[in-house]
Coordinates of C-alpha atoms in Angstrom, one line a residue:
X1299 CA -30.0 6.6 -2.4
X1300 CA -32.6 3.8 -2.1
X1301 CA -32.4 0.8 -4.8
X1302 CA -35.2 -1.6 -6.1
X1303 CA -34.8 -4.2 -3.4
X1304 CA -35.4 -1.8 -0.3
X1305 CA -31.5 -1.3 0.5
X1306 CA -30.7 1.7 1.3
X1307 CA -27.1 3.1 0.1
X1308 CA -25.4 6.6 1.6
X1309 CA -23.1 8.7 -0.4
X1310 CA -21.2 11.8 0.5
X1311 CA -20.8 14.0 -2.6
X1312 CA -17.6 15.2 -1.7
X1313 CA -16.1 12.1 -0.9
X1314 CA -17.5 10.5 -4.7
X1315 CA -16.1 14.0 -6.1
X1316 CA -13.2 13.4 -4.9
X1317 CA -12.8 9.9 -5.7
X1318 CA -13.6 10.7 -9.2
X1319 CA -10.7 13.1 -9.2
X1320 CA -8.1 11.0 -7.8
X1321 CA -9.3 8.2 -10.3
X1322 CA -9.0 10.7 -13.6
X1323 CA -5.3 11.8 -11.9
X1324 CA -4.6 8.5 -11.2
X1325 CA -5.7 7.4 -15.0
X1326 CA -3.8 10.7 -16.4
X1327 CA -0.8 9.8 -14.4
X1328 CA -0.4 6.3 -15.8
X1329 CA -0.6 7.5 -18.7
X1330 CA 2.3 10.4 -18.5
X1331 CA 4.5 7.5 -17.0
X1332 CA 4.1 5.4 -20.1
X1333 CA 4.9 7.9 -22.4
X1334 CA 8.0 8.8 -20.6
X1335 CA 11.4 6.9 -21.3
X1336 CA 14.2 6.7 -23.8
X1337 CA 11.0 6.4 -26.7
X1338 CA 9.1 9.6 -25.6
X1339 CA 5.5 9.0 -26.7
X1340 CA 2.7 12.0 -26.3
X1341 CA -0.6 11.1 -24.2
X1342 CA -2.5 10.8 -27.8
X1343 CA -0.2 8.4 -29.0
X1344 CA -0.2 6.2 -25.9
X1345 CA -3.9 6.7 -25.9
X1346 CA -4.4 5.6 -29.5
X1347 CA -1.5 2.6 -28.9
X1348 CA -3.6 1.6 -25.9
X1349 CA -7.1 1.2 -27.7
X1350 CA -5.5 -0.7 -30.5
X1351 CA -3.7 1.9 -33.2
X1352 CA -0.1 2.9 -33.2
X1353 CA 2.5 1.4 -35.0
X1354 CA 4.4 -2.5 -34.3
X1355 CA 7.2 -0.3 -32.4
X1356 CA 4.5 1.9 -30.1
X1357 CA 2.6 -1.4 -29.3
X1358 CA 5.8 -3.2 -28.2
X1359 CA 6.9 -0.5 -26.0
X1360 CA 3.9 0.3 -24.6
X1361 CA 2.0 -2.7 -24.0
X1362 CA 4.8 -5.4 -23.6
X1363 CA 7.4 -2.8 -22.3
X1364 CA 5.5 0.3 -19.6
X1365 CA 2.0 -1.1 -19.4
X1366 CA 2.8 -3.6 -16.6
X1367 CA 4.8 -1.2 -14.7
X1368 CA 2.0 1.6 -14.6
X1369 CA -0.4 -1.3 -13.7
X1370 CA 1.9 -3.0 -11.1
X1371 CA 2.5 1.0 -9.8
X1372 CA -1.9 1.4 -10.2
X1373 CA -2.7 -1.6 -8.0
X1374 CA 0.6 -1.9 -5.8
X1375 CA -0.8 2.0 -4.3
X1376 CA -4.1 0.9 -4.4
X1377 CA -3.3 -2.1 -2.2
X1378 CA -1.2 -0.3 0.4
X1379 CA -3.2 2.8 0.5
X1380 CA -6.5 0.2 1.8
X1381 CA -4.1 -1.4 4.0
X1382 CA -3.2 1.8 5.4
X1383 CA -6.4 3.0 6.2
X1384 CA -7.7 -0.3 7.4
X1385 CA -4.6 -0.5 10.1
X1386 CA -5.3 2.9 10.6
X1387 CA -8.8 2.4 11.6
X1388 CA -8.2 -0.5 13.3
X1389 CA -5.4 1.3 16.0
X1390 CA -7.1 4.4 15.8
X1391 CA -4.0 6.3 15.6
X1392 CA -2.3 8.1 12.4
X1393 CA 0.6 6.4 12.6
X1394 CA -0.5 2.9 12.5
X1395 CA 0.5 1.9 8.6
X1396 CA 2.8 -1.4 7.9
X1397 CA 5.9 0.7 7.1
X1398 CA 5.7 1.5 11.5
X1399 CA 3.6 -1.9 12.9
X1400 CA 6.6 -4.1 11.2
X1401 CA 4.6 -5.8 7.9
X1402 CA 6.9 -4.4 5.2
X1403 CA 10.0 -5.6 7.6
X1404 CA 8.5 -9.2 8.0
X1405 CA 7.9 -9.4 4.2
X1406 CA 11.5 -8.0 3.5
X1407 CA 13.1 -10.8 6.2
X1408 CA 10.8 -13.2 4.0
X1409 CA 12.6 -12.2 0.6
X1410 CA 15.9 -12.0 2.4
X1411 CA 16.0 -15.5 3.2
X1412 CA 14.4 -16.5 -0.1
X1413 CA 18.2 -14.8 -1.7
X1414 CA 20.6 -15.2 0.5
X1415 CA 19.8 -19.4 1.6
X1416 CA 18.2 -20.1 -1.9
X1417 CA 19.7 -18.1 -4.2
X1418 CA 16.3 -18.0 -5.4
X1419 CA 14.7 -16.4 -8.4
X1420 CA 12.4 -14.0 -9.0
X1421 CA 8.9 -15.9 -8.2
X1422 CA 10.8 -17.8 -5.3
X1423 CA 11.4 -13.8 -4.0
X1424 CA 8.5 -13.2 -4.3
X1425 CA 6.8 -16.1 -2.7
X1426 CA 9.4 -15.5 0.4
X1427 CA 8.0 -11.8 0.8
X1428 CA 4.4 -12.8 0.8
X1429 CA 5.0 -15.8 3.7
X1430 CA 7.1 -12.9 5.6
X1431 CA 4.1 -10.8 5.7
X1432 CA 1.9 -13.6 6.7
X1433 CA 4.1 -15.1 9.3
X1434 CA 4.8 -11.4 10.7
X1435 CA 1.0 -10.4 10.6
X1436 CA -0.3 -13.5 12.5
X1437 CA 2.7 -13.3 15.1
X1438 CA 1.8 -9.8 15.8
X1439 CA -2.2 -10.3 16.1
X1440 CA -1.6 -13.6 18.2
X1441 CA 1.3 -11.3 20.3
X1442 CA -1.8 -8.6 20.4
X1443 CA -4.4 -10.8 21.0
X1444 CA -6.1 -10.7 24.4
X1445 CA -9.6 -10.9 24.3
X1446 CA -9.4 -9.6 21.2
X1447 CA -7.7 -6.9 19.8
X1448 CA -6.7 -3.6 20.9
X1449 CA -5.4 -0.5 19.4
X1450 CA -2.8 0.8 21.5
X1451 CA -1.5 -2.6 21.8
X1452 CA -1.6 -3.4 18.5
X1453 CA 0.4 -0.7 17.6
X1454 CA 3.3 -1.1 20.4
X1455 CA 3.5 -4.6 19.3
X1456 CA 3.8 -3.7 16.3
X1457 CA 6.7 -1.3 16.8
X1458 CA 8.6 -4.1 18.9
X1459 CA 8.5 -6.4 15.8
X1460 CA 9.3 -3.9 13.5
X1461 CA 12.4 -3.1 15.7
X1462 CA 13.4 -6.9 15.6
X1463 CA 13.0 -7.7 12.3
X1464 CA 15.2 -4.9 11.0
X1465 CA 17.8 -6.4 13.0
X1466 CA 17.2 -9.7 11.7
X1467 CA 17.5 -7.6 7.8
X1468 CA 20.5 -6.4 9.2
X1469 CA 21.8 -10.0 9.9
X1470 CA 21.0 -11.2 7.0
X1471 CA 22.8 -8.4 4.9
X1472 CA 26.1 -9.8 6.6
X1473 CA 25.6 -13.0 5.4
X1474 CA 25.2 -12.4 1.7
X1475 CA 28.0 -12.2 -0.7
X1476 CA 28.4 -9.0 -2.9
X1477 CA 26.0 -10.3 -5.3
X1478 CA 23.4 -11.5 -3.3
X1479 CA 23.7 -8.2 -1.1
X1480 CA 23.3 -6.0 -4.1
X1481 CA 20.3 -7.8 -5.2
X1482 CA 19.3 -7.4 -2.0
X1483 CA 19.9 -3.6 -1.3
X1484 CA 18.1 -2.9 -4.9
X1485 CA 14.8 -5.2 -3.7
X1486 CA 14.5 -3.3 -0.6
X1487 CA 14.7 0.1 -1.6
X1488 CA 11.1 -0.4 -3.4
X1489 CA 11.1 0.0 -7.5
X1490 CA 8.7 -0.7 -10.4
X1491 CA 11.8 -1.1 -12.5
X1492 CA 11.8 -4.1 -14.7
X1493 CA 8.3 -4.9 -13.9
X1494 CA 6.4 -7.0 -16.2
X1495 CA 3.1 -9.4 -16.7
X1496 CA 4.4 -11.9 -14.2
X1497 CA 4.1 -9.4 -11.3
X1498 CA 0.5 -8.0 -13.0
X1499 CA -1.6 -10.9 -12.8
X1500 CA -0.9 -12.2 -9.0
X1501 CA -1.4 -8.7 -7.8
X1502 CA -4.6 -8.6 -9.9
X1503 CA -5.6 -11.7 -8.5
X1504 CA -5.1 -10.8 -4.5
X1505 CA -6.4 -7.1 -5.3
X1506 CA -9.9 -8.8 -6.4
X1507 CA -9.9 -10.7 -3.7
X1508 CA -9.2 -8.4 -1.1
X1509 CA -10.4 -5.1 -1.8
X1510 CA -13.9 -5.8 -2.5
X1511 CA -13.9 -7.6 0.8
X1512 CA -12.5 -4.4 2.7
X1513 CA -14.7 -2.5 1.1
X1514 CA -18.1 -4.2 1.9
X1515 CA -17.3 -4.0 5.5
X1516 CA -16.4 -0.3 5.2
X1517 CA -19.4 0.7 7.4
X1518 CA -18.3 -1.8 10.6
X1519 CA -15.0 -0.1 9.9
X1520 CA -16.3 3.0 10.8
X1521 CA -18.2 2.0 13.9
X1522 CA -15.1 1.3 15.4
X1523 CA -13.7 4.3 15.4
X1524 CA -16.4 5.3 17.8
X1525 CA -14.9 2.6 20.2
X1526 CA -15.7 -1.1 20.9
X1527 CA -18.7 -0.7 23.3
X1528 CA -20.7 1.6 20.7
X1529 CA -19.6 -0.7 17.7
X1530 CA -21.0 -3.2 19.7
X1531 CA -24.8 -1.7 20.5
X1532 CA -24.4 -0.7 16.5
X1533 CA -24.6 -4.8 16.0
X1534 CA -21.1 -5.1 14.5
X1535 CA -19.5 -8.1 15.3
X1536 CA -16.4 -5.8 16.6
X1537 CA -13.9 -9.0 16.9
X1538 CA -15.2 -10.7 13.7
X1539 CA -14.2 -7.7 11.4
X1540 CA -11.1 -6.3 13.2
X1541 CA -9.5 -9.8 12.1
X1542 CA -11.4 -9.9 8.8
X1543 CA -10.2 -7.2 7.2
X1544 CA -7.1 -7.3 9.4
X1545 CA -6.2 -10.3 7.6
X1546 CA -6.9 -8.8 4.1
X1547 CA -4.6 -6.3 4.7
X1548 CA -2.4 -8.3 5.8
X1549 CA -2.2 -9.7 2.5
X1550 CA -2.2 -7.0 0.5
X1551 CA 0.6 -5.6 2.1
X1552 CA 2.3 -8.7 1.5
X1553 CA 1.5 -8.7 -1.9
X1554 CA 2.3 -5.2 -2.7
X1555 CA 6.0 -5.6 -1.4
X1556 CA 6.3 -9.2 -2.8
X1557 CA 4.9 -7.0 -6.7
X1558 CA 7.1 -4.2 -6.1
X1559 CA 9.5 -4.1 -2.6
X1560 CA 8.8 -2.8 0.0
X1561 CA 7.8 1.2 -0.9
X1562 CA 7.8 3.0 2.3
X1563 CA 5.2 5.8 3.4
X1564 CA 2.3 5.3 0.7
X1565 CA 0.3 3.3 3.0
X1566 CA 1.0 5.8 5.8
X1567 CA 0.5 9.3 3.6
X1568 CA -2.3 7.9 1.9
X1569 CA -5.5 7.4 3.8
X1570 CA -4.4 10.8 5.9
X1571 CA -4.6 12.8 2.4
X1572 CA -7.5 11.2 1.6
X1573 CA -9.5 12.4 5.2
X1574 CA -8.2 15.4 4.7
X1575 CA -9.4 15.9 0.8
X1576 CA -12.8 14.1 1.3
X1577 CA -13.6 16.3 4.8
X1578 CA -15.8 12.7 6.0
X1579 CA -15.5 10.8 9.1
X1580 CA -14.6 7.0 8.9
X1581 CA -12.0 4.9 6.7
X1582 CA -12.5 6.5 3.4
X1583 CA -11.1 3.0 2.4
X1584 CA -11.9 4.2 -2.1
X1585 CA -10.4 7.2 -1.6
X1586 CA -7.4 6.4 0.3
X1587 CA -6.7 3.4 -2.8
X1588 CA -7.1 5.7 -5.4
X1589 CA -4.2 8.2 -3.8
X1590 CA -2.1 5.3 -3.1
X1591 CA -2.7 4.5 -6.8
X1592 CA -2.2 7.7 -7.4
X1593 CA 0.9 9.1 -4.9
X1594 CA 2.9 6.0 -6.2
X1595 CA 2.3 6.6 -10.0
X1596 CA 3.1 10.3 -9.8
X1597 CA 6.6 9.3 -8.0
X1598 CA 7.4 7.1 -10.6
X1599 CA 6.6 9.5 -13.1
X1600 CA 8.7 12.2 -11.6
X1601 CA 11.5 10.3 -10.3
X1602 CA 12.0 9.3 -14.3
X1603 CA 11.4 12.9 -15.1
X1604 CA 14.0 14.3 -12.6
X1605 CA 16.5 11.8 -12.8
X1606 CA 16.5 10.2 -16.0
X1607 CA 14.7 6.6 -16.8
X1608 CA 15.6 4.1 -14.2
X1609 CA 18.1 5.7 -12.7
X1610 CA 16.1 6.5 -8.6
X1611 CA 14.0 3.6 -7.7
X1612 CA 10.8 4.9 -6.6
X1613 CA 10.9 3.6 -3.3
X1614 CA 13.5 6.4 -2.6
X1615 CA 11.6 9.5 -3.3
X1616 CA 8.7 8.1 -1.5
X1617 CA 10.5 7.6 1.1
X1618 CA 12.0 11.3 1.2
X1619 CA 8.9 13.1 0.9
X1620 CA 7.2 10.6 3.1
X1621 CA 9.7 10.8 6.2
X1622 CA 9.1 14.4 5.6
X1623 CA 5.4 14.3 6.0
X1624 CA 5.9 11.8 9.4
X1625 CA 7.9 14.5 10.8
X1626 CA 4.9 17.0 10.2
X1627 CA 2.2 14.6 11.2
X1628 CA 4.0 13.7 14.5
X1629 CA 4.5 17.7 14.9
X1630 CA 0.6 17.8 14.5
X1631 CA -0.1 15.6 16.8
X1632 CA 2.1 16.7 19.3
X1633 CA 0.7 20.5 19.3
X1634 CA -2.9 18.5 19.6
X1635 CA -1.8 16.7 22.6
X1636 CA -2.3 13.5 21.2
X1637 CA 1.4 12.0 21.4

């Protein structure tokens, strides 16, 4: 596709196909979870409360009540299904999300602190989890960081902090009284429980910051997966963008688990389903958003329709079916020779 100023614009049908897919499933998802609860609603009825009908009660509970949930679930799997594919990308290797590199643990030894010193409430929490992240993300690139950045590296670096800072989640678990370690336990395990405006907007905020900014250097992204040397002679500035959208990431991750806790395997499972749905080569950075979006949605949706409103954070069937699908992946990659 070529557009009125000479600029010349490639798109893979499948890959839009697909994207459009996972955006209506995404969208029809969202809607199911909204309608689900204690006050039942059918899709028409949260579709007509939504664009302005239904009656005082329908409009309370759906857009002061479930409507910030399904957005806080929309954009907290669209921000770790980007970050995902961008660490991905960036290590070249499968298994290089935040749950494994140590992100999620930084931002969860961030909120930690934030409870158990401060006794801090819930924007305090959340401001903790996003300075883990940071201070996590720029001690493992500076840790990595040897003229320039490296995959393998990365990634074993990665591991090793992930490795400490559980211990130091540990440690702090010891320290907190029975409150402050049930608050704790129930932040960790990942839910969009409770969720309202307050965690919308922020998220919306970093989201449009962030993911448009991934996105436009989606191209570089994908000449380095052909290696550094042929990034380079392709006139991508290999170092500039590995920290650029590194960085983004970074704080989307951070984010994500300040909005929501930190919900393990979406940003792992995510960009992997996406490659596989879309069949093209590179990042697939749209796609693997929209089934983050879309994977986390879904979970909530079912873990309300399995076990009763409330009653299994989300984070715990994510994590179930996601440990499920790293034991498959590494079995994968073992039979190909590649671990």
């Amino acid at each position: 596709m070529r557009t009125g100023g000479g600029l010349s614009l490639r798109l893979d049908r499948r890959a839009v196909v697909v994207g459009l897919v996972l955006l209506a499933l995404a969208l029809a998802a969202g809607v199911a979870l909204i309608g689900s609860g204690d006050y039942p609603l059918t899709p028409a009825e949260v579709i007509a409360t939504l664009t302005g009908g239904g009656d005082a009660g329908q409009t309370f509970v759906v857009q002061d009540l479930r409507l910030p949930r399904v957005l806080v679930g929309l954009l907290v799997g669209a921000a770790f299904g980007t970050a995902g594919a961008v660490f991905q990308t960036v290590s070249r290797n499968p298994l290089g999300s935040p749950d494994v590199l140590g992100f999620a643990q930084g931002s969860s030894v961030g909120a930690l602190v934030a409870i158990v010193y401060f006794q801090a409430g819930t924007v305090a929490v959340a401001a903790g989890a996003v300075a883990g992240g940071l201070a996590t993300g720029l001690g493992i690139f500076l840790l990595a960081w040897q003229r320039g950045i490296h995959g393998y590296r990365f990634v074993l670096v990665g591991i090793g902090a992930s490795a400490m800072l559980y211990a130091v989640v540990l440690y702090l678990m010891t320290k907190a009284n029975i409150v402050e370690a049930t608050r704790a336990t129930t932040w960790m395990t990942g839910s969009l429980n409770g969720r309202d405006w307050d965690q919308v907007w922020p998220l919306a905020a970093v989201c449009a910051v962030c993911l448009p900014l991934v996105l436009l250097n989606g191209r570089p992204l994908r000449m380095l997966e052909m290696g550094d040397d042929a990034a380079y002679a392709l006139g991508v500035r290999v170092d500039r963008v590995r920290v650029l959208v590194l960085l983004a990431a970074v704080v989307l991750v951070a984010a994500a688990t300040a909005a929501a806790g930190p919900i393990s395997f979406v940003a792992l499972t995510a960009p992997q389903l996406a490659r596989r749905l879309t069949r093209s080569p590179g990042p697939n950075l749209l796609p693997a958003a929209l089934m983050g979006a879309l994977l986390l949605v879904a979970a909530d949706w079912a873990s309300q329709r399995l076990f009763g409103a409330d009653q299994l954070p989300v984070g715990v069937l994510t994590g179930v079916l996601g440990g499920g699908y790293l034991l498959w992946l590494l079995a994968t990659e073992r039979k190909a020779g590649r671990v």
